[in-house]
Coordinates of C-alpha atoms in Angstrom, one line a residue:
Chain A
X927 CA -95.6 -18.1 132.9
X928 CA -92.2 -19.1 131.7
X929 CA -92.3 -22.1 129.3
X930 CA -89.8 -25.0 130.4
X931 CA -89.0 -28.1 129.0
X932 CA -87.5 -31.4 130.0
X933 CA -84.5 -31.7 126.7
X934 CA -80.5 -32.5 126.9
X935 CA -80.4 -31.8 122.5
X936 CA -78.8 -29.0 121.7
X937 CA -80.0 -27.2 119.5
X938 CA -78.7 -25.8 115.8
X939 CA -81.3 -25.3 113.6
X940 CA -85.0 -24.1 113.5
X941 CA -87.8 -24.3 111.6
X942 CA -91.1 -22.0 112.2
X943 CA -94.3 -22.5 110.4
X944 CA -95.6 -18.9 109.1
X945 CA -99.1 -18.5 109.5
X946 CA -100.5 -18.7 113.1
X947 CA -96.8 -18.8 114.6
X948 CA -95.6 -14.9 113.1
X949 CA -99.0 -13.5 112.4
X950 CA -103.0 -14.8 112.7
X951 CA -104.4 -15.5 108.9
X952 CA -106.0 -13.0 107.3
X953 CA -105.3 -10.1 110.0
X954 CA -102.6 -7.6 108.8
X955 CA -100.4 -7.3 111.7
X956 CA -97.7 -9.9 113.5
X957 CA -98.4 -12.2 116.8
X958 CA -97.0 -10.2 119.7
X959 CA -93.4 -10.8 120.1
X960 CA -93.0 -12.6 117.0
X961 CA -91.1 -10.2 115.1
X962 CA -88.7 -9.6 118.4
X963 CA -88.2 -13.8 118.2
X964 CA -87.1 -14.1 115.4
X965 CA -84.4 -11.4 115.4
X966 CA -83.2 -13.4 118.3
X967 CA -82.7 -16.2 116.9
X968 CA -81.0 -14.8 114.0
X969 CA -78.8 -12.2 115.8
X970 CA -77.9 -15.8 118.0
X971 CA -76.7 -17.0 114.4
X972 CA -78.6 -19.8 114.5
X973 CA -80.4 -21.1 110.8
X974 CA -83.9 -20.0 110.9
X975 CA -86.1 -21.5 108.1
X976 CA -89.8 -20.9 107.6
X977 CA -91.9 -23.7 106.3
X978 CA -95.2 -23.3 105.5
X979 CA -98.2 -25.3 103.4
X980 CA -99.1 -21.9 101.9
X981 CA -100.3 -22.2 98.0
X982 CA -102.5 -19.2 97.7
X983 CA -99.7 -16.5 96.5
X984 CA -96.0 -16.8 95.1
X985 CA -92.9 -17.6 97.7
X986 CA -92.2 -13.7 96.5
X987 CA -95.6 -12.4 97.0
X988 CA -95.1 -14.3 100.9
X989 CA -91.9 -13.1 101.6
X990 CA -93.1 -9.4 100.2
X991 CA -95.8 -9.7 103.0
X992 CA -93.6 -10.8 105.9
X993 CA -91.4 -7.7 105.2
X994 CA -94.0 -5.1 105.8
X995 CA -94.9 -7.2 108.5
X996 CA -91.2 -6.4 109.6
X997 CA -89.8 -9.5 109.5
X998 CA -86.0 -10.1 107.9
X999 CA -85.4 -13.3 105.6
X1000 CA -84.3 -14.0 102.4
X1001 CA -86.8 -15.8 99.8
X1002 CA -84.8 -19.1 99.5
X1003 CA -85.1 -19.3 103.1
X1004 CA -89.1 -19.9 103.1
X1005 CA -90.0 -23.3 102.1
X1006 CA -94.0 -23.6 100.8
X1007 CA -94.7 -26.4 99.1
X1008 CA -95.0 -25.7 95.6
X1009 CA -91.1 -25.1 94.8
X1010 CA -90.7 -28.5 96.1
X1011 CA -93.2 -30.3 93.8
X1012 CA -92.2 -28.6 90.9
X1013 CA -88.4 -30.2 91.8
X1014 CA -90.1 -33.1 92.2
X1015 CA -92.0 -33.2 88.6
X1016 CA -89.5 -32.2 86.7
X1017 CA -86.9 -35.3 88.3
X1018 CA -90.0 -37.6 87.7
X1019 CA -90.4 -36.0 84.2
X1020 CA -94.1 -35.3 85.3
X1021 CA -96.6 -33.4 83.3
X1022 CA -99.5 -31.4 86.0
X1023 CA -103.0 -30.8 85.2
X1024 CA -102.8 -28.3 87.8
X1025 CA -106.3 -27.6 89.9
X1026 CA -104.3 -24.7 92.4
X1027 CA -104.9 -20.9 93.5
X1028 CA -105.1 -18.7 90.3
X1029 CA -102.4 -16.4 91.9
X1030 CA -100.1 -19.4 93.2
X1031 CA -100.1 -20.9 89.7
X1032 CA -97.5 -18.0 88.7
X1033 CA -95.0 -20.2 90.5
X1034 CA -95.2 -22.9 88.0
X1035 CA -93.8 -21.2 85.7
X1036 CA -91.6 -22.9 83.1
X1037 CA -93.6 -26.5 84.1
X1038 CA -95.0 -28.0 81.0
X1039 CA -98.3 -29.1 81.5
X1040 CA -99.6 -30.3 77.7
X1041 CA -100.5 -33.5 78.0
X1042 CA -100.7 -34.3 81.9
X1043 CA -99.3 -37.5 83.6
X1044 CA -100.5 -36.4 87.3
X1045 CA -102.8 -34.1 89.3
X1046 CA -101.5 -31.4 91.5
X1047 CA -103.8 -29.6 94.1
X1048 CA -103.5 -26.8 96.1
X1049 CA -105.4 -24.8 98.2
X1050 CA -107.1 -23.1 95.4
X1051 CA -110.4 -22.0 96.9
X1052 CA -113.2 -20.9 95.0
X1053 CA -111.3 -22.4 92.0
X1054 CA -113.0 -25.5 93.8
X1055 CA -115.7 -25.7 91.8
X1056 CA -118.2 -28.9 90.5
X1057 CA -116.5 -28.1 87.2
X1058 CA -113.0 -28.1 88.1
X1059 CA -113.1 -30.9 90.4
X1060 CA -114.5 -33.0 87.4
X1061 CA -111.6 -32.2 85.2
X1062 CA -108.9 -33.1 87.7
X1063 CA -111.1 -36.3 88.4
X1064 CA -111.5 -37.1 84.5
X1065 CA -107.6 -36.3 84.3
X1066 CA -106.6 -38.8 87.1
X1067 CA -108.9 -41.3 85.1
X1068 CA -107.3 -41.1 81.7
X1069 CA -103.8 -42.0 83.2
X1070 CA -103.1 -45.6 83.2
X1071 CA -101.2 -45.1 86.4
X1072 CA -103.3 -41.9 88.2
X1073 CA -100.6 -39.8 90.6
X1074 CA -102.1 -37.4 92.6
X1075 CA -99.9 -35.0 94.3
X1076 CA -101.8 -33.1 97.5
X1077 CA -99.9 -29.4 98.6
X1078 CA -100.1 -30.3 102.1
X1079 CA -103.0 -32.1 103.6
X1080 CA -104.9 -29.3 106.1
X1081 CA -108.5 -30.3 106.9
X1082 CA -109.5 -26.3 107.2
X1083 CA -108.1 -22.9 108.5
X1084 CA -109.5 -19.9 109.9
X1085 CA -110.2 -16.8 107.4
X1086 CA -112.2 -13.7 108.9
X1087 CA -113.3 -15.7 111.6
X1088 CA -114.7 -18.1 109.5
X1089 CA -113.6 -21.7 109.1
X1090 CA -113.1 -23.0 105.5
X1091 CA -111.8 -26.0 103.8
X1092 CA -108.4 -26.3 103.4
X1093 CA -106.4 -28.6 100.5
X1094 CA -107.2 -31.7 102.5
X1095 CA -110.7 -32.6 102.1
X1096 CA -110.4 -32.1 98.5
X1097 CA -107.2 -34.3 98.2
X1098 CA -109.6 -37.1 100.2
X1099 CA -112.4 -36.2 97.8
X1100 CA -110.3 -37.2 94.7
X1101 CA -108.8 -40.4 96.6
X1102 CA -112.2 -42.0 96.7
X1103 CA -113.3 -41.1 93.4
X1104 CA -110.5 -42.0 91.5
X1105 CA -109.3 -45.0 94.3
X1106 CA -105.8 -43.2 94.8
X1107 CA -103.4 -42.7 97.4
X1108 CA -102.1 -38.8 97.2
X1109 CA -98.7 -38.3 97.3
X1110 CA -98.1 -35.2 100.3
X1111 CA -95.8 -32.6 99.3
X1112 CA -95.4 -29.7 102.4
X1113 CA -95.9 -30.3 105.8
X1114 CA -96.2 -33.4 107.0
X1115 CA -94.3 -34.8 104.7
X1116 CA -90.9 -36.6 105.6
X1117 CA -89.3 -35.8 102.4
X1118 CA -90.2 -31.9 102.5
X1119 CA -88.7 -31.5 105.7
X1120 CA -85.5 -33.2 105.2
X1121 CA -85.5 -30.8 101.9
X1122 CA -85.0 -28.3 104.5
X1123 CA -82.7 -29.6 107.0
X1124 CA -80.6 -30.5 104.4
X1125 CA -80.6 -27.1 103.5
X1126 CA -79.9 -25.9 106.7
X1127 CA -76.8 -28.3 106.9
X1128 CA -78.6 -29.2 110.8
X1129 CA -79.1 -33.3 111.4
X1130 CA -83.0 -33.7 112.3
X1131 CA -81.9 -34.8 116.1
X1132 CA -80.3 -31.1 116.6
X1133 CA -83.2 -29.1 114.9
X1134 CA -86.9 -27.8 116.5
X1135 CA -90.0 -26.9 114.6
X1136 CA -92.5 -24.3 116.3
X1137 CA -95.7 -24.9 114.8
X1138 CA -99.4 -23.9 115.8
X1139 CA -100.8 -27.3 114.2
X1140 CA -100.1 -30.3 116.7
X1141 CA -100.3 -32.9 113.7
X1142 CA -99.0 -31.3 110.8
X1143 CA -96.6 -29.2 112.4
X1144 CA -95.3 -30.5 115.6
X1145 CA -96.3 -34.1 115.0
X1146 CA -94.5 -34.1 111.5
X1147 CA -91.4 -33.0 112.5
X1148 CA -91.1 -35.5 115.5
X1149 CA -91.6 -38.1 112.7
X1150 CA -88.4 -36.7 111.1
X1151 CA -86.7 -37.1 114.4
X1152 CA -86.9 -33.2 115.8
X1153 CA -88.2 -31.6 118.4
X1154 CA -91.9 -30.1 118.1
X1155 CA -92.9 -26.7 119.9
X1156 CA -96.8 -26.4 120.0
X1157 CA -97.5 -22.9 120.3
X1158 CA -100.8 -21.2 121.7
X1159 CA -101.3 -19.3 118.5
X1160 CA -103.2 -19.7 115.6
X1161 CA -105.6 -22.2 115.1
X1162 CA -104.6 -24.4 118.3
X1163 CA -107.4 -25.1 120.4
X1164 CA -107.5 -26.1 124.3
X1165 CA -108.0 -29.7 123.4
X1166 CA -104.5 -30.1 121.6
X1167 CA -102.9 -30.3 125.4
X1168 CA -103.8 -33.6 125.7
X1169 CA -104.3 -34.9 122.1
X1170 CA -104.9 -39.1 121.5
X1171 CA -101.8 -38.8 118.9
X1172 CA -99.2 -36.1 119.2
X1173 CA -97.3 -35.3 122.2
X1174 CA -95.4 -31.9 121.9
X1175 CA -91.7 -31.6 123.2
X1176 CA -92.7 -28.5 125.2
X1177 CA -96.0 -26.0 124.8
X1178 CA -95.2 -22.2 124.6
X1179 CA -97.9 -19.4 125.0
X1180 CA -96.4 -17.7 121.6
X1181 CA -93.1 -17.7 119.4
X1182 CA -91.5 -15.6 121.5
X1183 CA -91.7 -17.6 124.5
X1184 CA -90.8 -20.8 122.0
X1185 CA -87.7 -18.8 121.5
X1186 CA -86.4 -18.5 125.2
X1187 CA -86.5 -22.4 125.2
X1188 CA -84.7 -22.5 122.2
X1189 CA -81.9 -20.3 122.7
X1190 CA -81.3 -22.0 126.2
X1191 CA -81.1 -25.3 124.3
X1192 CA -78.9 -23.4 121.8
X1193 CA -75.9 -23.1 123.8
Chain B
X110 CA -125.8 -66.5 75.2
X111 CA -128.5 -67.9 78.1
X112 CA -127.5 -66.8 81.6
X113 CA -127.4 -69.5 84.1
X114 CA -126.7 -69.7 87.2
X115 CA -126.6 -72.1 90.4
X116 CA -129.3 -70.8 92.5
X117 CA -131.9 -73.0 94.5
X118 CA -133.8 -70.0 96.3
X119 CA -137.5 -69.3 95.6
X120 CA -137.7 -65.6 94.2
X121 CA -140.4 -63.6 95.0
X122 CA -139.8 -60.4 95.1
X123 CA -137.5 -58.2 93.5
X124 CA -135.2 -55.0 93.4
X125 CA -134.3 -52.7 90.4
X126 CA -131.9 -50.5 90.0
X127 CA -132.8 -47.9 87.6
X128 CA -130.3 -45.8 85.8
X129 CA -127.8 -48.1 84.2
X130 CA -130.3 -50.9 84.0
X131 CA -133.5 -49.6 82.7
X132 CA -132.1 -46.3 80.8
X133 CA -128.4 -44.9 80.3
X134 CA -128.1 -41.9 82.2
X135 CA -128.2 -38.7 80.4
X136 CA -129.9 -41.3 77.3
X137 CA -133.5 -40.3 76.1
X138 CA -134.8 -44.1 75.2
X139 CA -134.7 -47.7 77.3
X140 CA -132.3 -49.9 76.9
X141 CA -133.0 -52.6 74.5
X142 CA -135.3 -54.8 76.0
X143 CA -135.9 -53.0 79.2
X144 CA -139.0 -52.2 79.0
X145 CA -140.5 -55.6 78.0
X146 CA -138.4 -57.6 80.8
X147 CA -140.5 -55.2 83.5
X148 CA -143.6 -55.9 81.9
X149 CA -143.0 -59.6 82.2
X150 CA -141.7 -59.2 85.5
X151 CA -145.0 -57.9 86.2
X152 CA -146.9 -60.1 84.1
X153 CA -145.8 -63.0 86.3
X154 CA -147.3 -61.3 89.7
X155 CA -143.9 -60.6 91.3
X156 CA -143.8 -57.7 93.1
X157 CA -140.8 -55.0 91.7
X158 CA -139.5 -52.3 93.7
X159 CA -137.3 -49.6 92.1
X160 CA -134.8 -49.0 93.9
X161 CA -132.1 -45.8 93.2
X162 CA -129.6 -43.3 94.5
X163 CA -131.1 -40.5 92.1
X164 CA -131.3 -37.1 93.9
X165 CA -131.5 -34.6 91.1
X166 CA -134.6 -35.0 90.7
X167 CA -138.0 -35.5 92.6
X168 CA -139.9 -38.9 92.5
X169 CA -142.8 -37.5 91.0
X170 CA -140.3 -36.4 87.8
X171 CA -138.5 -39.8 87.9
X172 CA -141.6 -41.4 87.8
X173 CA -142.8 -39.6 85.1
X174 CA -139.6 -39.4 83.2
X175 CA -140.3 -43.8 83.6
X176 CA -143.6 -43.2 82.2
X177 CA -142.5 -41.2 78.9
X178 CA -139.7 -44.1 78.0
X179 CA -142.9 -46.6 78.5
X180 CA -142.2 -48.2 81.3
X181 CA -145.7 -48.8 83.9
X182 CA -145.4 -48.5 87.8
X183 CA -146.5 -46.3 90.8
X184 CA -144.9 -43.5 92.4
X185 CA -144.7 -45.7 95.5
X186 CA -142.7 -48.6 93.8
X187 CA -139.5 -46.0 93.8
X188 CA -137.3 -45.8 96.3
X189 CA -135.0 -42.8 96.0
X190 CA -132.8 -41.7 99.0
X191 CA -134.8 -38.4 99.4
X192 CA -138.1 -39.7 101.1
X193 CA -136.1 -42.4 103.2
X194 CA -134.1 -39.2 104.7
X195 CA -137.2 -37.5 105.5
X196 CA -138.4 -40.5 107.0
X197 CA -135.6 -40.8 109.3
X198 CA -135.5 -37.0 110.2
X199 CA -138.9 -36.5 111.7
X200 CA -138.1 -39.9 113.3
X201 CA -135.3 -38.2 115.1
X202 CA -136.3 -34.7 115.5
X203 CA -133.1 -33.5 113.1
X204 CA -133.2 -30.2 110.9
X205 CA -131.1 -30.3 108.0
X206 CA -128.8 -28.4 106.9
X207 CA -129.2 -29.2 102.5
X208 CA -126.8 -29.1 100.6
X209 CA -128.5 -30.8 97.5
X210 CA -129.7 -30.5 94.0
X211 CA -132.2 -27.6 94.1
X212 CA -134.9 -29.6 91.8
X213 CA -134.7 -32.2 94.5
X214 CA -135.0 -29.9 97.3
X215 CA -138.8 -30.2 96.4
X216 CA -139.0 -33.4 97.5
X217 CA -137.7 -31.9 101.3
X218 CA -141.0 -29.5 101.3
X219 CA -142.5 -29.6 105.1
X220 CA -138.9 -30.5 106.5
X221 CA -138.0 -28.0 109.1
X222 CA -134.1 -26.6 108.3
X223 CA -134.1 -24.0 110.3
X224 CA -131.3 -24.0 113.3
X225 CA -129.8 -27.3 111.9
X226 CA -128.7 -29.6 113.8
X227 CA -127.5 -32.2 110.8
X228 CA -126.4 -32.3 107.1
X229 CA -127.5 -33.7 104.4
X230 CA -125.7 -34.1 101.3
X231 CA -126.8 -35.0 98.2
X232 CA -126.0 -35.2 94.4
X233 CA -125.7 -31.4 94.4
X234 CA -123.7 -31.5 90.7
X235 CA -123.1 -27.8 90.0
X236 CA -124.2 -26.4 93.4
X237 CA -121.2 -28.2 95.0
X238 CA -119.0 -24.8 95.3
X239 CA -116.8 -24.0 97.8
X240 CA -118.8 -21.5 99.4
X241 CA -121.6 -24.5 99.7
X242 CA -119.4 -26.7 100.8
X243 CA -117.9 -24.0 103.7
X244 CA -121.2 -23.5 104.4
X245 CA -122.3 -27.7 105.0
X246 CA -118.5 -27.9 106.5
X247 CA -119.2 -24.7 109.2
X248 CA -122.6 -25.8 109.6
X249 CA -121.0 -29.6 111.1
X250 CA -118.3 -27.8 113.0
X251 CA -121.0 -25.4 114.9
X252 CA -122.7 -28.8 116.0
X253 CA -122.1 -30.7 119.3
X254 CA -122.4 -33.9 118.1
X255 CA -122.4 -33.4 114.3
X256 CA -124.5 -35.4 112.2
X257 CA -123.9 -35.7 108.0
X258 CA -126.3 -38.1 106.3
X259 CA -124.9 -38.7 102.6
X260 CA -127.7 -39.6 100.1
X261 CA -125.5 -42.8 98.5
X262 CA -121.7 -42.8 98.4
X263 CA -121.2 -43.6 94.7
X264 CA -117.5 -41.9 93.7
X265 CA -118.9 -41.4 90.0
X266 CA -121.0 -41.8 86.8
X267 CA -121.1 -41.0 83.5
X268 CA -122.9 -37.9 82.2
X269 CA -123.6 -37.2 78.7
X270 CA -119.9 -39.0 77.7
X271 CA -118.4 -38.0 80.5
X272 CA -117.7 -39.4 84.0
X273 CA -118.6 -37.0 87.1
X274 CA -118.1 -37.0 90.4
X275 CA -121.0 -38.5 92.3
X276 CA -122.0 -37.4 95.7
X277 CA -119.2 -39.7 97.2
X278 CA -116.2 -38.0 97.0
X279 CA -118.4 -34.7 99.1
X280 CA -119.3 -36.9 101.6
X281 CA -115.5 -38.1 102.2
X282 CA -114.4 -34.6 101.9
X283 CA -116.8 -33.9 104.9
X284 CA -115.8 -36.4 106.5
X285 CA -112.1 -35.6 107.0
X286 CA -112.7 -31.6 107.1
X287 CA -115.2 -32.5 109.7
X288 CA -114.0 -35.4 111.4
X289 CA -116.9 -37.2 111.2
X290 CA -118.6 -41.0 109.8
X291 CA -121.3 -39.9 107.0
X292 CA -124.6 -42.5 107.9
X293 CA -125.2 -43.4 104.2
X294 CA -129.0 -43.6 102.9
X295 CA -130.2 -45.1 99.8
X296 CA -128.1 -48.1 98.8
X297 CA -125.8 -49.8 99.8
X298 CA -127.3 -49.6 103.2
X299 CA -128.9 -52.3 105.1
X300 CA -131.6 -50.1 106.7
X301 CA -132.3 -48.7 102.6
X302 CA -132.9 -52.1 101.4
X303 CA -134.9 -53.3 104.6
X304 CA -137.3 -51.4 104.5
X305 CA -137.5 -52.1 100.3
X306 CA -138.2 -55.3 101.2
X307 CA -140.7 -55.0 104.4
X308 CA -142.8 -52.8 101.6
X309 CA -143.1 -56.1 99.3
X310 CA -143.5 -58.7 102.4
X311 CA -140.4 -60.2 101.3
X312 CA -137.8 -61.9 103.1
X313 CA -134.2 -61.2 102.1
X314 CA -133.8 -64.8 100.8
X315 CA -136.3 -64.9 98.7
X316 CA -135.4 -61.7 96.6
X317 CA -133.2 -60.6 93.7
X318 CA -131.2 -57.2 93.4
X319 CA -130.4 -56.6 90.0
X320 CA -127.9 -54.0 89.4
X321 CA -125.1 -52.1 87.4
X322 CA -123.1 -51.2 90.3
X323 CA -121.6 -54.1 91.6
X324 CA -120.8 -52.7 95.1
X325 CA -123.5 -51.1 95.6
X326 CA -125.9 -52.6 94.5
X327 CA -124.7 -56.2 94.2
X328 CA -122.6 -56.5 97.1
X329 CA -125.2 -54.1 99.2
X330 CA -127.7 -56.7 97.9
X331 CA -125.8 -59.3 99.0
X332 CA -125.3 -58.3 102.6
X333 CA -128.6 -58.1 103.5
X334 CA -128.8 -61.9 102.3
X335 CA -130.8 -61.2 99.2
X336 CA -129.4 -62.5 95.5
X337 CA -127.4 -59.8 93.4
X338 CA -127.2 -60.3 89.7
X339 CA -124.7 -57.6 87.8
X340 CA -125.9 -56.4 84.1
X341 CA -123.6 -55.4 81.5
X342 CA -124.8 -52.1 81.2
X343 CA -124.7 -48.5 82.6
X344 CA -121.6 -48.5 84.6
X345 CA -120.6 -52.4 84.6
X346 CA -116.7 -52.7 83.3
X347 CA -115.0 -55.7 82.2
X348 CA -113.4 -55.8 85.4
X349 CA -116.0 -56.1 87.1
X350 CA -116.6 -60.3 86.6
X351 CA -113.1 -60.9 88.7
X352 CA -114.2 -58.0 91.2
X353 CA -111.9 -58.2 94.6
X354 CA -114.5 -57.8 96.9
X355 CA -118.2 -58.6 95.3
X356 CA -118.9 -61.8 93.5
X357 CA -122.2 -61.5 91.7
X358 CA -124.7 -64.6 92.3
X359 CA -125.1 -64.1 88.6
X360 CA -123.9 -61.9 85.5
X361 CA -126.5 -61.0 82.9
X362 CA -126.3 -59.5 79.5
X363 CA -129.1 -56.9 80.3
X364 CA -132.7 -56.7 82.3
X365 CA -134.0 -59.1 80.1
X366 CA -131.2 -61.9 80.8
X367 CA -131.6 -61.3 84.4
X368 CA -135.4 -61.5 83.9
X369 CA -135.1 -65.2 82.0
X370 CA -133.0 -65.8 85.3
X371 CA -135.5 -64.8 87.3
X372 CA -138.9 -65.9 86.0
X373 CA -137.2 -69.9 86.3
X374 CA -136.3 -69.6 89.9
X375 CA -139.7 -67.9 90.8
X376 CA -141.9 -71.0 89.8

């Protein structure tokens, strides 16, 4: 079934989430068609960057992974989120007690973190222990002012077949016990997205984000003012077609058929 | 200083809490005067319930632990969230999936948990991993309707010097990952204290909660319709007399101010 959508934009920019859009978590090989998409929209010349909530390996180790995969991009063309916080701490002279993946912790390299001012989590998975969660809690209540910074704000993903916790309910976790609102740095957030637009040089009503999760992803970016393409991939589920909240601009079975859309907008 | 207050209700019956009011958690001895306000409490022929969120251990140790700091009452006088659970489950045919302190899990002995078809979540302290929460957060996702009962909602106490994350901040981690309302037993709820009081052959007017938690336990009190008077000890904070939400029918230095309080409006 061709995808089809009812848009007059055209459009000059794109953004596409990684995982569940160019290849299922955890399995070792790319969505059909995914690779093939987004050659097309490169060879079309159109800016292509990939923005992900990803903070359980380095950008490098990420874009290492989507070259064997066969996918072409540069590394300062994928946006996770942890690159943007550590912008964001060093302008806010911020010190992190950092609870985050022990391999994704390489990225913060060159961050002073003696002496923390704030709390930054990640999805740092069996780092999320009694223990750990204590410290980051005891942190946020030593700070006269407690900042807690949240690397996205997924509720879970799928891993083997299994569903596990994502960032999310531990940011909520350490909202409650600490009575703080965390400050979201990835996807949904409006700052991180205009990061990347801005980037791309594309104003938010010419640019599309293909995403596999309706709030996050496709609901996020219509918040900026884009377009949202809800793919079939990934973790969404049947029930995202007609969600209470977020209406997608157009569905597509896979990136591929996201493409077509996009490259007849394109023009 | 004499506490006073502005109360013209006939007590006759009353609520404890325990830890924070009769001991300092993690503390081997009473505190000061403790010991001697129960004794008068009971002296005067007024019943006393004890009334706590404890779930690391069983009610038998509690009781026993009471005992060896010198204090007199029966098993049955306690009130931990464990038993009410129970209570409730067989009530409603439910098999739990636990995820709680494994001394506790004693107290759960004749419950059926296999093929669950609810969580329960207690004070689980170490044994809250990420591979046991996965396991609670799978375990709510493989449900139709899914159930999570949280044993309390307290965000944190102090152990040995240090404050910890109580079973609170799980429960709203749940909660999100799951999207799902925890039903809370033990205090503050409404159905937790009722049935307190239907045990003594009290009415809600004419008992006292008498507590270190002032939202909890004061302002759970409170909303039943009973009288809540706040102790400077255990957790109680300055900040706590110009509280946003939970204005205390009385404050009391300690036990034995609140007892003075109490003895004079139970004649």
């Amino acid at each position: 079934m061709m995808a089809s959508w009812n848009n007059n934009r055209k459009i000059k920019g794109v953004l596409l989430d990684i995982s569940g859009v160019l290849f299922e978590s955890g399995a070792g090989v790319p969505i059909d068609g995914s690779v093939e998409a987004v050659k097309r929209l490169q060879s079309a010349g159109l800016p292509v960057r990939f923005c992900t909530n990803e903070t359980t390996m380095t950008r490098n180790m990420l874009t290492e992974k989507l070259h064997r995969l066969g996918f072409s991009m540069k590394d300062e063309e994928i946006f996770p989120p942890i690159p943007a916080v550590c912008k964001v701490l060093q302008k806010r002279n911020l010190r992190p007690h950092l609870l985050v993946h022990p391999t994704a912790a390489l990225d913060f390299e060159g961050i002073d973190t003696l002496n923390p001012n704030c709390v930054v989590l990640g999805d740092a998975t069996a780092e999320f222990t009694y223990h750990n969660l204590n410290k980051a809690f005891q942190a946020l209540m030593s700070m006269e002012k407690p900042i807690l910074f949240s690397l996205g704000m997924g509720r879970y993903y799928k891993e083997e077949e299994e569903l596990v916790l994502d960032v999310g309910p531990f940011a909520k976790a350490l909202e409650f016990a600490a009575d703080v609102k965390a400050e979201i740095v990835g996807k949904p957030s409006e700052t991180f997205f205009s990061s990347v637009l801005e980037d791309m040089g594309v104003s938010p009503e010419n640019a599309v984000m293909v995403g596999d999760d309706i709030v996050s992803d496709v609901g996020g970016a219509q918040a900026c003012g884009m377009l949202g393409i809800q793919v079939r991939t990934g973790k969404f589920r049947p029930q995202d077609e007609s969600h209470p909240k977020v209406k997608p601009d157009s569905f597509a079975d896979n990136l591929l058929a996201a493409v077509d859309l996009i490259l007849q907008a394109s023009k």
